[in-house]
Amino acid sequence: MYNIGMITIEKLNAFGADTKSGLARCMNKEDFYLKLVGMALNEPRFEQLGPALDAKDFDKAFELCHAVKGVIGNLSLDPLYKEICEMTELLRAKTDTDYSGLYKKIMDLRAELLAM
């Protein structure tokens, strides 16, 4: 499990998150929102997605990616959400392609958030 540092609304805004929307979904409770962000970034499906992609198990990879998409989207972590959406749609179509670059980008954005 990753440790969430001193993540703040200001840092999330600098990252490109739409914290206004994310907070609205959390009844404008900043502590609750930040707690959910931490929980979402520690979601184990991020790690489970890599092996599913490597195995070309597109059904499993789609389920994992789609679940993460929902969580990240509800928190309005837009830069990460954009990349997850792209992967979700490719997986929905069962596109047989090299996902390694897109997966790395997703994981790098996640790491950037975790390092805040």
Coordinates of N, CA and C in Angstrom, one line a residue:
M1 N 0.8 -1.2 0.0 CA 0.0 0.0 0.0 C 0.9 1.2 0.0
Y2 N 0.5 2.2 -0.8 CA 1.2 3.4 -0.9 C 0.8 4.4 0.3
N3 N 1.7 5.2 0.7 CA 1.4 6.2 1.7 C 1.0 7.5 1.1
I4 N -0.1 8.1 1.4 CA -0.4 9.4 0.9 C 0.2 10.4 1.8
G5 N 1.0 11.3 1.1 CA 1.7 12.4 1.8 C 0.8 13.5 2.3
M6 N 1.2 14.6 2.0 CA 0.4 15.8 2.4 C -0.4 16.3 1.2
I7 N -1.2 15.5 0.6 CA -2.0 15.8 -0.5 C -3.0 16.9 -0.1
T8 N -3.1 17.9 -0.9 CA -4.0 19.1 -0.6 C -4.9 19.4 -1.8
I9 N -5.9 20.1 -1.6 CA -6.8 20.6 -2.7 C -5.9 21.4 -3.7
E10 N -5.0 22.2 -3.2 CA -4.2 23.1 -4.0 C -3.3 22.2 -4.9
K11 N -2.7 21.2 -4.4 CA -1.8 20.3 -5.1 C -2.7 19.5 -6.2
L12 N -3.9 19.1 -5.8 CA -4.7 18.4 -6.8 C -5.1 19.4 -7.9
N13 N -5.4 20.6 -7.6 CA -5.7 21.6 -8.6 C -4.5 21.8 -9.6
A14 N -3.3 21.9 -9.0 CA -2.1 22.0 -9.8 C -1.9 20.8 -10.7
F15 N -2.3 19.6 -10.3 CA -2.3 18.4 -11.1 C -3.3 18.5 -12.2
G16 N -4.3 19.2 -12.1 CA -5.3 19.3 -13.1 C -6.7 18.7 -12.7
A17 N -6.8 18.3 -11.5 CA -8.1 17.8 -11.0 C -9.1 18.9 -10.9
D18 N -10.3 18.5 -11.1 CA -11.5 19.4 -11.0 C -12.0 19.2 -9.6
T19 N -11.3 19.7 -8.6 CA -11.7 19.5 -7.2 C -13.0 20.1 -6.9
K20 N -13.4 21.1 -7.5 CA -14.8 21.7 -7.3 C -15.8 20.6 -7.5
S21 N -15.8 19.9 -8.6 CA -16.7 18.8 -8.9 C -16.6 17.7 -7.9
G22 N -15.3 17.3 -7.7 CA -15.1 16.2 -6.8 C -15.6 16.5 -5.4
L23 N -15.3 17.7 -4.9 CA -15.8 18.1 -3.6 C -17.3 18.1 -3.5
A24 N -17.9 18.6 -4.6 CA -19.4 18.6 -4.6 C -20.0 17.2 -4.5
R25 N -19.4 16.2 -5.0 CA -19.8 14.8 -4.9 C -19.6 14.3 -3.4
C26 N -18.8 15.0 -2.7 CA -18.5 14.7 -1.3 C -19.1 15.7 -0.3
M27 N -20.2 16.3 -0.7 CA -20.9 17.2 0.1 C -20.0 18.4 0.6
N28 N -19.0 18.7 -0.2 CA -18.0 19.8 0.0 C -17.2 19.5 1.3
K29 N -17.1 18.3 1.7 CA -16.3 17.9 2.9 C -14.9 17.6 2.5
E30 N -14.0 18.6 2.6 CA -12.6 18.4 2.1 C -11.9 17.2 2.7
D31 N -12.0 17.0 4.0 CA -11.3 15.8 4.6 C -11.8 14.5 4.0
F32 N -13.1 14.4 3.8 CA -13.7 13.2 3.3 C -13.2 13.0 1.8
Y33 N -13.2 14.1 1.0 CA -12.8 14.0 -0.3 C -11.3 13.5 -0.4
L34 N -10.5 14.1 0.4 CA -9.0 13.8 0.4 C -8.9 12.3 0.9
K35 N -9.7 11.9 1.8 CA -9.6 10.5 2.2 C -10.0 9.6 1.1
L36 N -11.0 9.9 0.4 CA -11.4 9.1 -0.8 C -10.4 9.1 -1.9
V37 N -9.7 10.2 -2.1 CA -8.6 10.3 -3.1 C -7.5 9.3 -2.7
G38 N -7.2 9.3 -1.4 CA -6.1 8.4 -0.9 C -6.5 6.9 -1.1
M39 N -7.8 6.6 -0.8 CA -8.3 5.3 -0.9 C -8.3 4.8 -2.4
A40 N -8.7 5.8 -3.3 CA -8.8 5.5 -4.7 C -7.4 5.2 -5.3
L41 N -6.4 6.0 -4.9 CA -5.0 5.8 -5.4 C -4.4 4.5 -4.9
N42 N -4.9 4.0 -3.8 CA -4.4 2.7 -3.2 C -5.2 1.5 -3.7
E43 N -6.1 1.8 -4.6 CA -7.0 0.7 -5.2 C -6.1 -0.4 -5.8
P44 N -6.2 -1.6 -5.4 CA -5.3 -2.7 -5.9 C -5.6 -3.1 -7.3
R45 N -6.7 -2.6 -7.9 CA -7.0 -3.0 -9.3 C -6.0 -2.3 -10.2
F46 N -5.3 -1.2 -9.8 CA -4.3 -0.6 -10.6 C -3.2 -1.7 -10.9
E47 N -2.7 -2.4 -9.9 CA -1.7 -3.4 -10.0 C -2.2 -4.6 -10.7
Q48 N -3.4 -5.0 -10.5 CA -4.0 -6.2 -11.1 C -4.2 -6.0 -12.6
L49 N -4.3 -4.7 -13.1 CA -4.5 -4.5 -14.5 C -3.3 -4.8 -15.3
G50 N -2.1 -4.6 -14.8 CA -0.9 -4.9 -15.6 C -0.8 -6.4 -16.0
P51 N -0.9 -7.3 -15.1 CA -0.9 -8.7 -15.5 C -2.0 -9.2 -16.4
A52 N -3.2 -8.6 -16.2 CA -4.3 -8.9 -17.1 C -4.0 -8.4 -18.5
L53 N -3.4 -7.3 -18.6 CA -3.0 -6.8 -20.0 C -1.9 -7.7 -20.6
D54 N -1.0 -8.0 -19.8 CA 0.1 -8.9 -20.3 C -0.4 -10.2 -20.8
A55 N -1.4 -10.7 -20.1 CA -2.0 -12.0 -20.5 C -3.0 -11.9 -21.6
K56 N -3.3 -10.6 -22.1 CA -4.2 -10.3 -23.1 C -5.6 -10.9 -22.7
D57 N -5.9 -10.8 -21.4 CA -7.2 -11.1 -20.9 C -8.0 -9.9 -20.9
F58 N -8.5 -9.5 -22.1 CA -9.2 -8.3 -22.3 C -10.5 -8.1 -21.5
D59 N -11.2 -9.3 -21.2 CA -12.4 -9.2 -20.4 C -12.1 -8.8 -19.0
K60 N -11.1 -9.4 -18.4 CA -10.7 -9.1 -17.0 C -10.1 -7.7 -17.0
A61 N -9.2 -7.4 -17.9 CA -8.6 -6.0 -18.0 C -9.7 -5.0 -18.1
F62 N -10.7 -5.2 -18.9 CA -11.8 -4.2 -19.0 C -12.5 -4.0 -17.7
E63 N -12.8 -5.1 -17.0 CA -13.5 -5.0 -15.7 C -12.7 -4.2 -14.7
L64 N -11.4 -4.5 -14.6 CA -10.5 -3.8 -13.7 C -10.5 -2.3 -14.1
C65 N -10.2 -2.0 -15.3 CA -10.1 -0.7 -15.8 C -11.4 0.1 -15.6
H66 N -12.5 -0.5 -16.0 CA -13.8 0.2 -15.8 C -14.1 0.5 -14.4
A67 N -13.7 -0.4 -13.5 CA -14.0 -0.1 -12.0 C -13.1 1.1 -11.6
V68 N -11.9 1.1 -12.0 CA -11.0 2.2 -11.6 C -11.5 3.5 -12.2
K69 N -11.9 3.4 -13.4 CA -12.4 4.6 -14.1 C -13.6 5.3 -13.4
G70 N -14.5 4.5 -12.8 CA -15.6 5.0 -12.1 C -15.1 5.7 -10.8
V71 N -14.2 5.1 -10.1 CA -13.7 5.7 -8.8 C -13.0 7.0 -9.1
I72 N -12.1 7.0 -10.1 CA -11.2 8.2 -10.4 C -12.1 9.3 -11.0
G73 N -13.1 8.9 -11.8 CA -14.0 9.9 -12.4 C -14.8 10.6 -11.4
N74 N -15.3 9.8 -10.4 CA -16.2 10.5 -9.4 C -15.4 11.4 -8.6
L75 N -14.1 11.3 -8.5 CA -13.2 12.2 -7.7 C -12.7 13.3 -8.6
S76 N -13.0 13.3 -9.9 CA -12.6 14.3 -10.8 C -11.1 14.5 -10.9
L77 N -10.4 13.4 -10.9 CA -8.9 13.4 -11.1 C -8.7 13.4 -12.6
D78 N -9.0 14.4 -13.3 CA -9.2 14.5 -14.7 C -8.0 14.0 -15.5
P79 N -6.7 14.4 -15.3 CA -5.7 13.9 -16.1 C -5.5 12.3 -16.1
L80 N -5.7 11.8 -14.9 CA -5.6 10.3 -14.8 C -6.9 9.7 -15.4
Y81 N -8.0 10.3 -15.2 CA -9.3 9.8 -15.7 C -9.3 9.8 -17.2
K82 N -8.7 10.8 -17.9 CA -8.6 10.8 -19.3 C -7.9 9.6 -19.9
E83 N -6.8 9.2 -19.3 CA -6.0 8.1 -19.7 C -6.7 6.8 -19.5
I84 N -7.4 6.7 -18.3 CA -8.1 5.5 -18.0 C -9.3 5.3 -19.0
C85 N -9.9 6.4 -19.3 CA -11.0 6.4 -20.3 C -10.6 5.8 -21.6
E86 N -9.4 6.3 -22.1 CA -8.9 5.8 -23.3 C -8.6 4.3 -23.3
M87 N -8.0 3.8 -22.2 CA -7.8 2.4 -22.1 C -9.1 1.6 -22.0
T88 N -10.0 2.1 -21.2 CA -11.3 1.4 -21.1 C -12.0 1.2 -22.4
E89 N -12.0 2.3 -23.3 CA -12.6 2.1 -24.6 C -11.9 1.2 -25.5
L90 N -10.6 1.2 -25.4 CA -9.8 0.2 -26.2 C -10.1 -1.2 -25.8
L91 N -10.2 -1.4 -24.4 CA -10.5 -2.7 -23.9 C -12.0 -3.1 -24.2
R92 N -12.9 -2.2 -24.1 CA -14.3 -2.5 -24.4 C -14.4 -3.1 -25.8
A93 N -13.6 -2.6 -26.8 CA -13.6 -3.1 -28.1 C -12.7 -4.3 -28.3
K94 N -12.0 -4.7 -27.2 CA -11.1 -5.8 -27.2 C -10.0 -5.6 -28.3
T95 N -9.5 -4.4 -28.3 CA -8.5 -4.1 -29.2 C -7.2 -4.8 -28.8
D96 N -6.6 -5.6 -29.7 CA -5.4 -6.3 -29.5 C -4.2 -5.4 -29.9
T97 N -3.7 -4.7 -28.9 CA -2.7 -3.7 -29.1 C -1.7 -3.7 -28.0
D98 N -0.6 -3.0 -28.1 CA 0.4 -2.9 -27.0 C -0.1 -1.9 -26.0
Y99 N -0.6 -2.3 -24.8 CA -1.1 -1.3 -23.8 C 0.0 -0.8 -22.9
S100 N 1.2 -1.3 -23.1 CA 2.3 -0.9 -22.1 C 2.5 0.6 -21.9
G101 N 2.5 1.3 -23.0 CA 2.7 2.7 -22.9 C 1.6 3.5 -22.2
L102 N 0.4 3.1 -22.5 CA -0.8 3.7 -21.9 C -0.8 3.3 -20.4
Y103 N -0.6 2.0 -20.1 CA -0.5 1.6 -18.7 C 0.5 2.3 -17.9
K104 N 1.7 2.5 -18.5 CA 2.8 3.2 -17.9 C 2.4 4.6 -17.6
K105 N 1.7 5.3 -18.5 CA 1.3 6.6 -18.3 C 0.3 6.7 -17.2
I106 N -0.6 5.8 -17.1 CA -1.6 5.7 -16.0 C -0.9 5.5 -14.7
M107 N 0.0 4.6 -14.6 CA 0.7 4.3 -13.4 C 1.6 5.5 -13.0
D108 N 2.2 6.2 -14.0 CA 3.0 7.4 -13.7 C 2.2 8.5 -13.1
L109 N 1.0 8.7 -13.7 CA 0.1 9.8 -13.2 C -0.3 9.4 -11.7
R110 N -0.6 8.2 -11.5 CA -1.0 7.7 -10.2 C 0.2 7.9 -9.2
A111 N 1.4 7.6 -9.6 CA 2.6 7.8 -8.8 C 2.8 9.3 -8.5
E112 N 2.5 10.1 -9.5 CA 2.6 11.6 -9.2 C 1.7 12.0 -8.1
L113 N 0.5 11.5 -8.2 CA -0.5 11.9 -7.2 C -0.1 11.3 -5.8
L114 N 0.4 10.1 -5.8 CA 0.8 9.5 -4.5 C 2.0 10.2 -3.9
A115 N 2.8 10.8 -4.7 CA 4.0 11.5 -4.2 C 3.6 12.9 -3.6
M116 N 2.4 13.3 -3.8 CA 2.1 14.7 -3.3 C 2.1 14.8 -1.8

